């Protein structure tokens, strides 16, 4: 016997019609995570650092410098564990081995050739030449297979004094890439727009890329870009609205991530230099607003950096490493899965913190996910959204080399394809 209902089919049709616009808007604005790898960090190097060497050489040099520091100041697992406060000897040994392997194999995951603060104002002819060379070096590194997984440039911002210069550098770089690769662009290309204050500046960047794609015969929307959040106006507008949400909309689907600029943002809030930090309350507020604005949009977040460099005597290096490791771990716990590294000496503690974060949670995450798939219950009854987060956690660990596919499958009973499905990729 059929269950009796009261709502008429015509009433349900009215509801469907009333919500059709909302359904379309939600689908367009909140497509979810793009399902691609996110680097654990970004390394900025001034464009002139590549004046006499290639990208592969620079990346290898960073790895060697990081390994030299590790050998000098934490030569074995116990020494590194003592620095970062790791109590589990087995975990410490595994992390130490994986950090060394990472520094040899892939020390930099995301490289940005910097034409902004790290490069500064130069004669036009000099920056023109550097932009052309950057394109040639990126194209060569991609072709030779020694480019980092992600690579690109940070141009100058859209403020009046440097706008024309930034646009020209962007044009020279993109055009040079096309010329070097028969009209194609590298898949791992990343562009960064710094010091954004108004959504209209983001819209202008989107318009520039529209024009470039049309002129070059590229698919519409092919080129995305990052938005650097370095000013108070990027968080709260004069009208009281969260400006960063408007910026994501203004990008017209091109925004790939939001990068927090620790020192510019802190300074814009009036924080004294000695207290400018990724963990200052103004930083936490800004990143919380960024996080909520980006949630569900497919736009990712990156935390900032510390300017305390691990150099000098062992005691000084250890102090800098302890600070950096703690800050990286803090970011990971707050779901900021990417940050900036300013010096080769930051790489050991970047990977030590990242690897420990994913390895120490592997068994628990895998067990919960396995129980969810089997509907076996257990100590925690997880929702589909949590299963999505658990699979995303395991995938991030796989992407950066913290865990191996074989051990994830053994612990969870799920292969990469199954994890991708659960994560909505």
mmCIF file of C-alpha atoms in Angstrom:
data_model
loop_
_atom_site.group_PDB
_atom_site.id
_atom_site.type_symbol
_atom_site.label_atom_id
_atom_site.label_comp_id
_atom_site.label_asym_id
_atom_site.label_seq_id
_atom_site.Cartn_x
_atom_site.Cartn_y
_atom_site.Cartn_z
ATOM 1 C CA UNK A 1 0.000 0.000 0.000
ATOM 2 C CA UNK A 2 1.446 3.353 -1.062
ATOM 3 C CA UNK A 3 2.144 5.897 1.659
ATOM 4 C CA UNK A 4 -0.208 8.868 1.594
ATOM 5 C CA UNK A 5 1.242 12.370 0.958
ATOM 6 C CA UNK A 6 -0.235 15.850 1.021
ATOM 7 C CA UNK A 7 2.040 18.065 -1.092
ATOM 8 C CA UNK A 8 0.811 18.309 -4.674
ATOM 9 C CA UNK A 9 3.073 17.808 -7.690
ATOM 10 C CA UNK A 10 2.326 21.379 -8.768
ATOM 11 C CA UNK A 11 3.536 22.694 -5.404
ATOM 12 C CA UNK A 12 6.755 20.708 -5.746
ATOM 13 C CA UNK A 13 7.213 22.165 -9.230
ATOM 14 C CA UNK A 14 6.837 25.668 -7.791
ATOM 15 C CA UNK A 15 9.579 24.925 -5.261
ATOM 16 C CA UNK A 16 11.856 23.570 -7.996
ATOM 17 C CA UNK A 17 11.306 26.707 -10.068
ATOM 18 C CA UNK A 18 11.836 29.006 -7.097
ATOM 19 C CA UNK A 19 15.161 27.362 -6.232
ATOM 20 C CA UNK A 20 16.521 26.832 -9.742
ATOM 21 C CA UNK A 21 18.471 30.069 -9.626
ATOM 22 C CA UNK A 22 19.917 29.256 -6.209
ATOM 23 C CA UNK A 23 20.903 25.781 -7.406
ATOM 24 C CA UNK A 24 22.745 27.241 -10.376
ATOM 25 C CA UNK A 25 24.420 29.903 -8.248
ATOM 26 C CA UNK A 26 25.626 27.346 -5.692
ATOM 27 C CA UNK A 27 27.028 25.117 -8.419
ATOM 28 C CA UNK A 28 28.859 28.032 -10.037
ATOM 29 C CA UNK A 29 30.219 29.658 -6.869
ATOM 30 C CA UNK A 30 30.975 26.570 -4.810
ATOM 31 C CA UNK A 31 32.280 23.819 -7.095
ATOM 32 C CA UNK A 32 34.371 22.269 -4.307
ATOM 33 C CA UNK A 33 38.037 21.362 -4.226
ATOM 34 C CA UNK A 34 39.623 21.097 -7.673
ATOM 35 C CA UNK A 35 40.960 17.648 -6.814
ATOM 36 C CA UNK A 36 44.523 18.411 -7.809
ATOM 37 C CA UNK A 37 47.777 18.385 -5.878
ATOM 38 C CA UNK A 38 48.469 21.374 -3.655
ATOM 39 C CA UNK A 39 52.122 22.108 -2.886
ATOM 40 C CA UNK A 40 53.123 22.184 0.759
ATOM 41 C CA UNK A 41 55.062 25.402 0.270
ATOM 42 C CA UNK A 42 56.070 28.159 -2.122
ATOM 43 C CA UNK A 43 59.652 29.349 -2.493
ATOM 44 C CA UNK A 44 60.196 32.883 -3.807
ATOM 45 C CA UNK A 45 63.489 33.739 -5.487
ATOM 46 C CA UNK A 46 64.263 37.148 -7.048
ATOM 47 C CA UNK A 47 64.474 37.036 -10.823
ATOM 48 C CA UNK A 48 68.139 38.025 -10.774
ATOM 49 C CA UNK A 49 68.946 34.852 -8.795
ATOM 50 C CA UNK A 50 68.492 33.066 -12.120
ATOM 51 C CA UNK A 51 70.686 35.429 -14.107
ATOM 52 C CA UNK A 52 73.489 32.879 -14.506
ATOM 53 C CA UNK A 53 71.880 29.512 -13.764
ATOM 54 C CA UNK A 54 68.875 27.449 -14.685
ATOM 55 C CA UNK A 55 65.904 26.431 -12.587
ATOM 56 C CA UNK A 56 67.099 22.866 -12.137
ATOM 57 C CA UNK A 57 70.439 24.130 -10.875
ATOM 58 C CA UNK A 58 68.793 26.518 -8.427
ATOM 59 C CA UNK A 59 66.454 23.819 -7.081
ATOM 60 C CA UNK A 60 69.345 21.397 -6.671
ATOM 61 C CA UNK A 61 71.377 24.049 -4.881
ATOM 62 C CA UNK A 62 68.566 24.670 -2.383
ATOM 63 C CA UNK A 63 68.389 20.939 -1.710
ATOM 64 C CA UNK A 64 72.156 20.687 -1.174
ATOM 65 C CA UNK A 65 72.207 23.671 1.174
ATOM 66 C CA UNK A 66 69.347 22.181 3.186
ATOM 67 C CA UNK A 67 71.127 18.820 3.406
ATOM 68 C CA UNK A 68 74.372 20.505 4.453
ATOM 69 C CA UNK A 69 72.553 22.259 7.298
ATOM 70 C CA UNK A 70 70.903 19.014 8.321
ATOM 71 C CA UNK A 71 74.240 17.189 8.331
ATOM 72 C CA UNK A 72 75.880 19.945 10.333
ATOM 73 C CA UNK A 73 73.197 20.564 12.938
ATOM 74 C CA UNK A 74 70.964 17.426 13.044
ATOM 75 C CA UNK A 75 72.962 14.610 11.449
ATOM 76 C CA UNK A 76 70.716 11.764 12.595
ATOM 77 C CA UNK A 77 67.118 11.074 13.506
ATOM 78 C CA UNK A 78 67.665 11.474 17.247
ATOM 79 C CA UNK A 79 69.271 14.874 16.800
ATOM 80 C CA UNK A 80 66.445 16.199 14.613
ATOM 81 C CA UNK A 81 63.839 14.715 16.954
ATOM 82 C CA UNK A 82 65.430 16.494 19.882
ATOM 83 C CA UNK A 83 65.264 19.815 18.040
ATOM 84 C CA UNK A 84 61.593 19.541 17.023
ATOM 85 C CA UNK A 85 60.373 17.719 20.130
ATOM 86 C CA UNK A 86 59.494 14.391 18.519
ATOM 87 C CA UNK A 87 59.168 11.705 21.227
ATOM 88 C CA UNK A 88 58.371 8.662 19.078
ATOM 89 C CA UNK A 89 61.737 7.197 18.030
ATOM 90 C CA UNK A 90 60.333 5.061 15.217
ATOM 91 C CA UNK A 91 58.399 7.997 13.781
ATOM 92 C CA UNK A 92 61.443 10.244 14.138
ATOM 93 C CA UNK A 93 63.620 7.784 12.211
ATOM 94 C CA UNK A 94 61.074 7.466 9.426
ATOM 95 C CA UNK A 95 60.604 11.239 9.183
ATOM 96 C CA UNK A 96 64.367 11.878 9.109
ATOM 97 C CA UNK A 97 64.873 9.365 6.290
ATOM 98 C CA UNK A 98 61.991 10.788 4.282
ATOM 99 C CA UNK A 99 63.152 14.374 4.769
ATOM 100 C CA UNK A 100 66.607 13.494 3.445
ATOM 101 C CA UNK A 101 65.113 11.675 0.471
ATOM 102 C CA UNK A 102 62.825 14.615 -0.276
ATOM 103 C CA UNK A 103 65.697 17.104 -0.177
ATOM 104 C CA UNK A 104 67.594 14.949 -2.655
ATOM 105 C CA UNK A 105 64.636 14.237 -4.934
ATOM 106 C CA UNK A 106 62.302 17.258 -4.818
ATOM 107 C CA UNK A 107 63.457 19.981 -2.422
ATOM 108 C CA UNK A 108 61.123 22.641 -3.871
ATOM 109 C CA UNK A 109 57.509 21.865 -4.708
ATOM 110 C CA UNK A 110 56.461 25.327 -5.878
ATOM 111 C CA UNK A 111 58.875 27.959 -7.215
ATOM 112 C CA UNK A 112 57.958 31.572 -7.842
ATOM 113 C CA UNK A 113 60.344 33.782 -9.793
ATOM 114 C CA UNK A 114 59.845 37.110 -8.103
ATOM 115 C CA UNK A 115 59.578 40.458 -9.882
ATOM 116 C CA UNK A 116 58.002 42.214 -6.901
ATOM 117 C CA UNK A 117 59.480 42.856 -3.426
ATOM 118 C CA UNK A 118 62.305 40.365 -3.842
ATOM 119 C CA UNK A 119 63.353 42.004 -7.101
ATOM 120 C CA UNK A 120 62.440 45.654 -6.631
ATOM 121 C CA UNK A 121 62.486 48.515 -9.140
ATOM 122 C CA UNK A 122 64.904 48.081 -12.043
ATOM 123 C CA UNK A 123 65.470 49.856 -15.359
ATOM 124 C CA UNK A 124 62.855 48.732 -17.873
ATOM 125 C CA UNK A 125 65.408 47.144 -20.178
ATOM 126 C CA UNK A 126 66.769 45.065 -17.298
ATOM 127 C CA UNK A 127 63.366 43.798 -16.193
ATOM 128 C CA UNK A 128 62.372 43.141 -19.812
ATOM 129 C CA UNK A 129 65.424 40.923 -20.231
ATOM 130 C CA UNK A 130 64.774 39.161 -16.923
ATOM 131 C CA UNK A 131 61.146 38.452 -17.845
ATOM 132 C CA UNK A 132 62.153 36.984 -21.204
ATOM 133 C CA UNK A 133 64.852 34.890 -19.535
ATOM 134 C CA UNK A 134 62.397 33.657 -16.892
ATOM 135 C CA UNK A 135 60.103 32.373 -19.646
ATOM 136 C CA UNK A 136 62.994 30.637 -21.382
ATOM 137 C CA UNK A 137 64.187 29.026 -18.160
ATOM 138 C CA UNK A 138 60.721 27.799 -17.178
ATOM 139 C CA UNK A 139 60.138 26.345 -20.636
ATOM 140 C CA UNK A 140 63.564 24.670 -20.627
ATOM 141 C CA UNK A 141 63.112 23.220 -17.132
ATOM 142 C CA UNK A 142 59.706 21.788 -18.024
ATOM 143 C CA UNK A 143 61.066 20.298 -21.255
ATOM 144 C CA UNK A 144 64.086 18.808 -19.478
ATOM 145 C CA UNK A 145 62.006 17.421 -16.612
ATOM 146 C CA UNK A 146 63.809 19.289 -13.831
ATOM 147 C CA UNK A 147 61.152 21.900 -13.071
ATOM 148 C CA UNK A 148 59.407 21.774 -9.683
ATOM 149 C CA UNK A 149 55.830 20.435 -9.749
ATOM 150 C CA UNK A 150 54.627 24.073 -9.811
ATOM 151 C CA UNK A 151 56.475 27.093 -11.201
ATOM 152 C CA UNK A 152 55.711 30.640 -12.305
ATOM 153 C CA UNK A 153 56.238 34.313 -11.530
ATOM 154 C CA UNK A 154 55.052 36.976 -9.130
ATOM 155 C CA UNK A 155 54.545 40.188 -11.054
ATOM 156 C CA UNK A 156 54.348 43.702 -9.658
ATOM 157 C CA UNK A 157 50.959 44.755 -8.344
ATOM 158 C CA UNK A 158 48.129 46.785 -9.855
ATOM 159 C CA UNK A 159 48.935 49.990 -7.977
ATOM 160 C CA UNK A 160 49.409 53.002 -10.303
ATOM 161 C CA UNK A 161 53.151 53.433 -9.790
ATOM 162 C CA UNK A 162 54.046 49.925 -10.980
ATOM 163 C CA UNK A 163 50.949 48.766 -12.875
ATOM 164 C CA UNK A 164 52.301 49.252 -16.400
ATOM 165 C CA UNK A 165 55.570 47.591 -15.439
ATOM 166 C CA UNK A 166 53.803 44.585 -13.926
ATOM 167 C CA UNK A 167 51.544 44.151 -16.946
ATOM 168 C CA UNK A 168 54.496 44.315 -19.345
ATOM 169 C CA UNK A 169 56.453 41.726 -17.352
ATOM 170 C CA UNK A 170 53.438 39.416 -17.339
ATOM 171 C CA UNK A 171 53.021 39.867 -21.098
ATOM 172 C CA UNK A 172 56.689 39.211 -21.841
ATOM 173 C CA UNK A 173 56.716 36.126 -19.640
ATOM 174 C CA UNK A 174 53.544 34.545 -21.046
ATOM 175 C CA UNK A 175 54.448 35.415 -24.625
ATOM 176 C CA UNK A 176 57.915 33.963 -24.104
ATOM 177 C CA UNK A 177 56.423 30.721 -22.826
ATOM 178 C CA UNK A 178 54.218 30.445 -25.896
ATOM 179 C CA UNK A 179 57.124 31.130 -28.212
ATOM 180 C CA UNK A 180 59.275 28.538 -26.452
ATOM 181 C CA UNK A 181 56.695 25.778 -26.606
ATOM 182 C CA UNK A 182 54.903 26.237 -29.933
ATOM 183 C CA UNK A 183 51.878 28.054 -28.544
ATOM 184 C CA UNK A 184 51.373 25.974 -25.388
ATOM 185 C CA UNK A 185 51.732 26.785 -21.703
ATOM 186 C CA UNK A 186 53.131 24.460 -19.009
ATOM 187 C CA UNK A 187 50.494 22.596 -17.032
ATOM 188 C CA UNK A 188 52.209 23.540 -13.775
ATOM 189 C CA UNK A 189 52.226 27.280 -14.521
ATOM 190 C CA UNK A 190 51.343 29.526 -11.564
ATOM 191 C CA UNK A 191 50.985 33.334 -11.560
ATOM 192 C CA UNK A 192 50.804 35.496 -8.449
ATOM 193 C CA UNK A 193 49.167 38.928 -8.160
ATOM 194 C CA UNK A 194 50.487 40.721 -5.044
ATOM 195 C CA UNK A 195 49.267 43.561 -2.810
ATOM 196 C CA UNK A 196 45.645 43.450 -3.897
ATOM 197 C CA UNK A 197 43.407 45.992 -2.176
ATOM 198 C CA UNK A 198 40.265 46.184 -4.323
ATOM 199 C CA UNK A 199 38.274 43.525 -6.153
ATOM 200 C CA UNK A 200 38.543 45.664 -9.280
ATOM 201 C CA UNK A 201 42.285 44.936 -9.395
ATOM 202 C CA UNK A 202 41.510 41.231 -9.500
ATOM 203 C CA UNK A 203 38.948 41.845 -12.219
ATOM 204 C CA UNK A 204 41.605 43.745 -14.192
ATOM 205 C CA UNK A 205 43.949 40.757 -13.956
ATOM 206 C CA UNK A 206 41.173 38.472 -15.195
ATOM 207 C CA UNK A 207 40.523 40.841 -18.100
ATOM 208 C CA UNK A 208 44.215 40.815 -19.033
ATOM 209 C CA UNK A 209 44.227 37.024 -19.112
ATOM 210 C CA UNK A 210 40.985 37.004 -21.138
ATOM 211 C CA UNK A 211 42.703 39.180 -23.724
ATOM 212 C CA UNK A 212 45.876 37.102 -23.752
ATOM 213 C CA UNK A 213 44.002 33.841 -24.250
ATOM 214 C CA UNK A 214 41.951 35.283 -27.074
ATOM 215 C CA UNK A 215 45.010 36.679 -28.848
ATOM 216 C CA UNK A 216 46.977 33.447 -28.376
ATOM 217 C CA UNK A 217 44.143 31.123 -29.315
ATOM 218 C CA UNK A 218 44.127 29.471 -25.891
ATOM 219 C CA UNK A 219 41.002 27.987 -24.299
ATOM 220 C CA UNK A 220 39.038 30.490 -22.231
ATOM 221 C CA UNK A 221 39.967 30.236 -18.563
ATOM 222 C CA UNK A 222 43.198 28.353 -19.235
ATOM 223 C CA UNK A 223 45.309 30.681 -17.060
ATOM 224 C CA UNK A 224 44.618 31.023 -13.366
ATOM 225 C CA UNK A 225 46.329 33.118 -10.724
ATOM 226 C CA UNK A 226 46.906 33.460 -7.005
ATOM 227 C CA UNK A 227 45.778 36.479 -5.005
ATOM 228 C CA UNK A 228 48.109 37.690 -2.279
ATOM 229 C CA UNK A 229 46.337 39.008 0.791
ATOM 230 C CA UNK A 230 48.724 41.607 2.191
ATOM 231 C CA UNK A 231 46.574 44.607 3.041
ATOM 232 C CA UNK A 232 43.738 45.265 5.473
ATOM 233 C CA UNK A 233 41.546 46.416 2.572
ATOM 234 C CA UNK A 234 41.740 42.872 1.168
ATOM 235 C CA UNK A 235 40.017 41.537 4.292
ATOM 236 C CA UNK A 236 37.525 44.253 5.213
ATOM 237 C CA UNK A 237 36.358 46.869 2.746
ATOM 238 C CA UNK A 238 35.280 50.421 3.457
ATOM 239 C CA UNK A 239 31.679 49.243 3.102
ATOM 240 C CA UNK A 240 32.110 46.685 5.887
ATOM 241 C CA UNK A 241 32.045 43.703 3.520
ATOM 242 C CA UNK A 242 34.607 40.905 3.409
ATOM 243 C CA UNK A 243 36.625 42.094 0.406
ATOM 244 C CA UNK A 244 38.341 38.757 -0.117
ATOM 245 C CA UNK A 245 35.006 37.116 -0.990
ATOM 246 C CA UNK A 246 34.416 39.823 -3.601
ATOM 247 C CA UNK A 247 37.906 39.183 -4.997
ATOM 248 C CA UNK A 248 37.166 35.508 -5.574
ATOM 249 C CA UNK A 249 34.031 36.511 -7.462
ATOM 250 C CA UNK A 250 35.903 39.188 -9.432
ATOM 251 C CA UNK A 251 38.428 36.619 -10.654
ATOM 252 C CA UNK A 252 35.648 34.997 -12.721
ATOM 253 C CA UNK A 253 36.795 31.471 -11.982
ATOM 254 C CA UNK A 254 40.510 32.167 -12.399
ATOM 255 C CA UNK A 255 41.513 32.454 -8.734
ATOM 256 C CA UNK A 256 43.438 29.360 -7.679
ATOM 257 C CA UNK A 257 44.536 30.323 -4.180
ATOM 258 C CA UNK A 258 44.817 33.037 -1.550
ATOM 259 C CA UNK A 259 48.290 33.627 -0.100
ATOM 260 C CA UNK A 260 48.654 35.396 3.216
ATOM 261 C CA UNK A 261 51.496 37.933 3.324
ATOM 262 C CA UNK A 262 52.706 37.918 6.923
ATOM 263 C CA UNK A 263 54.795 41.051 7.082
ATOM 264 C CA UNK A 264 52.945 43.400 4.735
ATOM 265 C CA UNK A 265 49.618 42.562 6.359
ATOM 266 C CA UNK A 266 50.947 42.892 9.914
ATOM 267 C CA UNK A 267 52.556 46.215 9.056
ATOM 268 C CA UNK A 268 49.314 47.474 7.514
ATOM 269 C CA UNK A 269 47.643 46.742 10.864
ATOM 270 C CA UNK A 270 50.300 48.738 12.698
ATOM 271 C CA UNK A 271 51.978 45.730 14.330
ATOM 272 C CA UNK A 272 55.528 46.514 15.442
ATOM 273 C CA UNK A 273 58.247 44.696 13.516
ATOM 274 C CA UNK A 274 59.283 42.589 16.511
ATOM 275 C CA UNK A 275 55.764 41.129 16.800
ATOM 276 C CA UNK A 276 54.952 40.507 13.136
ATOM 277 C CA UNK A 277 54.270 36.794 12.958
ATOM 278 C CA UNK A 278 52.073 34.121 11.400
ATOM 279 C CA UNK A 279 50.541 33.560 14.856
ATOM 280 C CA UNK A 280 49.774 37.179 15.766
ATOM 281 C CA UNK A 281 46.039 37.738 16.394
ATOM 282 C CA UNK A 282 45.734 39.977 13.317
ATOM 283 C CA UNK A 283 47.151 37.127 11.239
ATOM 284 C CA UNK A 284 44.717 34.616 12.689
ATOM 285 C CA UNK A 285 41.792 36.944 12.015
ATOM 286 C CA UNK A 286 42.808 37.561 8.410
ATOM 287 C CA UNK A 287 43.320 33.883 7.683
ATOM 288 C CA UNK A 288 40.034 32.933 9.306
ATOM 289 C CA UNK A 289 38.221 35.370 7.023
ATOM 290 C CA UNK A 290 40.155 34.025 4.016
ATOM 291 C CA UNK A 291 39.294 30.469 5.003
ATOM 292 C CA UNK A 292 35.577 31.091 5.272
ATOM 293 C CA UNK A 293 35.478 33.148 2.065
ATOM 294 C CA UNK A 294 37.294 30.425 0.108
ATOM 295 C CA UNK A 295 35.482 27.413 1.569
ATOM 296 C CA UNK A 296 33.816 25.365 -1.147
ATOM 297 C CA UNK A 297 34.916 27.682 -3.950
ATOM 298 C CA UNK A 298 37.861 25.591 -5.090
ATOM 299 C CA UNK A 299 40.217 28.408 -4.101
ATOM 300 C CA UNK A 300 42.946 27.187 -1.745
ATOM 301 C CA UNK A 301 44.782 28.864 1.125
ATOM 302 C CA UNK A 302 48.441 29.386 1.866
ATOM 303 C CA UNK A 303 49.850 30.677 5.127
ATOM 304 C CA UNK A 304 52.791 33.072 5.177
ATOM 305 C CA UNK A 305 56.371 32.762 6.357
ATOM 306 C CA UNK A 306 58.827 33.464 9.128
ATOM 307 C CA UNK A 307 61.818 35.712 8.500
ATOM 308 C CA UNK A 308 63.918 34.013 11.193
ATOM 309 C CA UNK A 309 66.624 32.239 9.190
ATOM 310 C CA UNK A 310 68.452 29.091 10.384
ATOM 311 C CA UNK A 311 72.042 30.311 10.087
ATOM 312 C CA UNK A 312 75.013 30.734 12.411
ATOM 313 C CA UNK A 313 76.041 28.464 15.291
ATOM 314 C CA UNK A 314 74.105 25.295 16.086
ATOM 315 C CA UNK A 315 72.216 26.863 18.989
ATOM 316 C CA UNK A 316 70.938 29.634 16.709
ATOM 317 C CA UNK A 317 70.008 27.197 13.931
ATOM 318 C CA UNK A 318 68.120 25.005 16.379
ATOM 319 C CA UNK A 319 66.174 27.971 17.743
ATOM 320 C CA UNK A 320 65.140 29.001 14.238
ATOM 321 C CA UNK A 321 64.190 25.424 13.368
ATOM 322 C CA UNK A 322 62.100 25.067 16.511
ATOM 323 C CA UNK A 323 60.196 28.237 15.654
ATOM 324 C CA UNK A 324 59.661 27.269 12.024
ATOM 325 C CA UNK A 325 58.614 23.692 12.842
ATOM 326 C CA UNK A 326 56.092 24.922 15.402
ATOM 327 C CA UNK A 327 54.623 27.469 12.992
ATOM 328 C CA UNK A 328 54.307 24.939 10.165
ATOM 329 C CA UNK A 329 52.618 22.454 12.475
ATOM 330 C CA UNK A 330 50.296 25.164 13.752
ATOM 331 C CA UNK A 331 49.279 26.019 10.181
ATOM 332 C CA UNK A 332 48.592 22.381 9.307
ATOM 333 C CA UNK A 333 46.360 21.944 12.342
ATOM 334 C CA UNK A 334 44.382 24.998 11.212
ATOM 335 C CA UNK A 335 43.964 23.558 7.688
ATOM 336 C CA UNK A 336 46.462 25.896 6.031
ATOM 337 C CA UNK A 337 48.259 23.192 4.080
ATOM 338 C CA UNK A 338 50.719 25.457 2.300
ATOM 339 C CA UNK A 339 53.144 28.176 3.397
ATOM 340 C CA UNK A 340 56.143 30.179 2.220
ATOM 341 C CA UNK A 341 59.765 29.208 2.749
ATOM 342 C CA UNK A 342 62.309 31.994 2.456
ATOM 343 C CA UNK A 343 65.616 30.109 2.829
ATOM 344 C CA UNK A 344 67.032 26.620 2.116
ATOM 345 C CA UNK A 345 67.401 26.198 5.864
ATOM 346 C CA UNK A 346 63.624 26.187 6.219
ATOM 347 C CA UNK A 347 63.225 23.066 4.093
ATOM 348 C CA UNK A 348 64.293 20.470 6.704
ATOM 349 C CA UNK A 349 61.748 21.634 9.255
ATOM 350 C CA UNK A 350 59.067 22.228 6.618
ATOM 351 C CA UNK A 351 59.206 18.604 5.578
ATOM 352 C CA UNK A 352 59.807 17.301 9.106
ATOM 353 C CA UNK A 353 56.608 19.002 10.301
ATOM 354 C CA UNK A 354 54.582 18.027 7.231
ATOM 355 C CA UNK A 355 55.714 14.402 7.246
ATOM 356 C CA UNK A 356 55.118 13.928 10.966
ATOM 357 C CA UNK A 357 51.654 15.480 10.592
ATOM 358 C CA UNK A 358 50.598 12.944 7.963
ATOM 359 C CA UNK A 359 52.470 9.915 9.286
ATOM 360 C CA UNK A 360 51.323 10.121 12.881
ATOM 361 C CA UNK A 361 47.686 10.327 11.795
ATOM 362 C CA UNK A 362 47.874 7.673 9.071
ATOM 363 C CA UNK A 363 46.594 4.660 11.012
ATOM 364 C CA UNK A 364 43.734 6.476 12.731
ATOM 365 C CA UNK A 365 42.568 8.185 9.534
ATOM 366 C CA UNK A 366 42.793 4.952 7.545
ATOM 367 C CA UNK A 367 40.865 3.000 10.200
ATOM 368 C CA UNK A 368 38.087 5.583 10.357
ATOM 369 C CA UNK A 369 37.819 5.672 6.588
ATOM 370 C CA UNK A 370 37.789 1.889 6.350
ATOM 371 C CA UNK A 371 35.037 1.716 8.968
ATOM 372 C CA UNK A 372 33.042 4.361 7.123
ATOM 373 C CA UNK A 373 33.247 2.472 3.828
ATOM 374 C CA UNK A 374 32.301 -0.797 5.543
ATOM 375 C CA UNK A 375 29.659 0.927 7.702
ATOM 376 C CA UNK A 376 31.286 -0.919 10.594
ATOM 377 C CA UNK A 377 30.842 1.809 13.163
ATOM 378 C CA UNK A 378 33.694 1.901 15.660
ATOM 379 C CA UNK A 379 34.534 4.527 18.251
ATOM 380 C CA UNK A 380 33.563 7.399 15.937
ATOM 381 C CA UNK A 381 30.534 7.549 13.619
ATOM 382 C CA UNK A 382 31.705 9.675 10.720
ATOM 383 C CA UNK A 383 29.601 11.726 8.328
ATOM 384 C CA UNK A 384 30.186 11.815 4.539
ATOM 385 C CA UNK A 385 31.845 15.216 4.896
ATOM 386 C CA UNK A 386 34.314 13.797 7.411
ATOM 387 C CA UNK A 387 35.020 10.829 5.132
ATOM 388 C CA UNK A 388 35.801 13.356 2.428
ATOM 389 C CA UNK A 389 38.186 15.164 4.770
ATOM 390 C CA UNK A 390 39.839 11.884 5.836
ATOM 391 C CA UNK A 391 40.463 10.823 2.250
ATOM 392 C CA UNK A 392 41.750 14.315 1.442
ATOM 393 C CA UNK A 393 44.168 14.023 4.371
ATOM 394 C CA UNK A 394 45.554 10.739 3.047
ATOM 395 C CA UNK A 395 45.812 12.101 -0.486
ATOM 396 C CA UNK A 396 47.761 15.133 0.693
ATOM 397 C CA UNK A 397 50.159 12.827 2.479
ATOM 398 C CA UNK A 398 50.604 10.796 -0.693
ATOM 399 C CA UNK A 399 51.150 13.871 -2.858
ATOM 400 C CA UNK A 400 54.036 15.237 -0.803
ATOM 401 C CA UNK A 401 55.731 11.895 -0.100
ATOM 402 C CA UNK A 402 54.869 11.673 3.586
ATOM 403 C CA UNK A 403 53.187 8.291 3.090
ATOM 404 C CA UNK A 404 53.340 5.609 0.412
ATOM 405 C CA UNK A 405 50.444 4.229 -1.626
ATOM 406 C CA UNK A 406 51.145 0.684 -0.441
ATOM 407 C CA UNK A 407 50.925 1.535 3.258
ATOM 408 C CA UNK A 408 47.807 3.636 2.779
ATOM 409 C CA UNK A 409 46.102 0.792 0.918
ATOM 410 C CA UNK A 410 47.211 -1.725 3.542
ATOM 411 C CA UNK A 411 45.904 0.429 6.392
ATOM 412 C CA UNK A 412 42.626 1.486 4.777
ATOM 413 C CA UNK A 413 41.883 -1.146 2.165
ATOM 414 C CA UNK A 414 41.492 1.668 -0.357
ATOM 415 C CA UNK A 415 43.612 2.450 -3.390
ATOM 416 C CA UNK A 416 44.275 5.880 -4.849
ATOM 417 C CA UNK A 417 41.247 5.753 -7.148
ATOM 418 C CA UNK A 418 38.928 4.943 -4.240
ATOM 419 C CA UNK A 419 40.395 7.777 -2.166
ATOM 420 C CA UNK A 420 39.924 10.175 -5.082
ATOM 421 C CA UNK A 421 36.253 9.167 -5.309
ATOM 422 C CA UNK A 422 35.641 9.626 -1.593
ATOM 423 C CA UNK A 423 37.415 12.999 -1.688
ATOM 424 C CA UNK A 424 35.204 14.137 -4.562
ATOM 425 C CA UNK A 425 38.115 14.434 -6.986
#
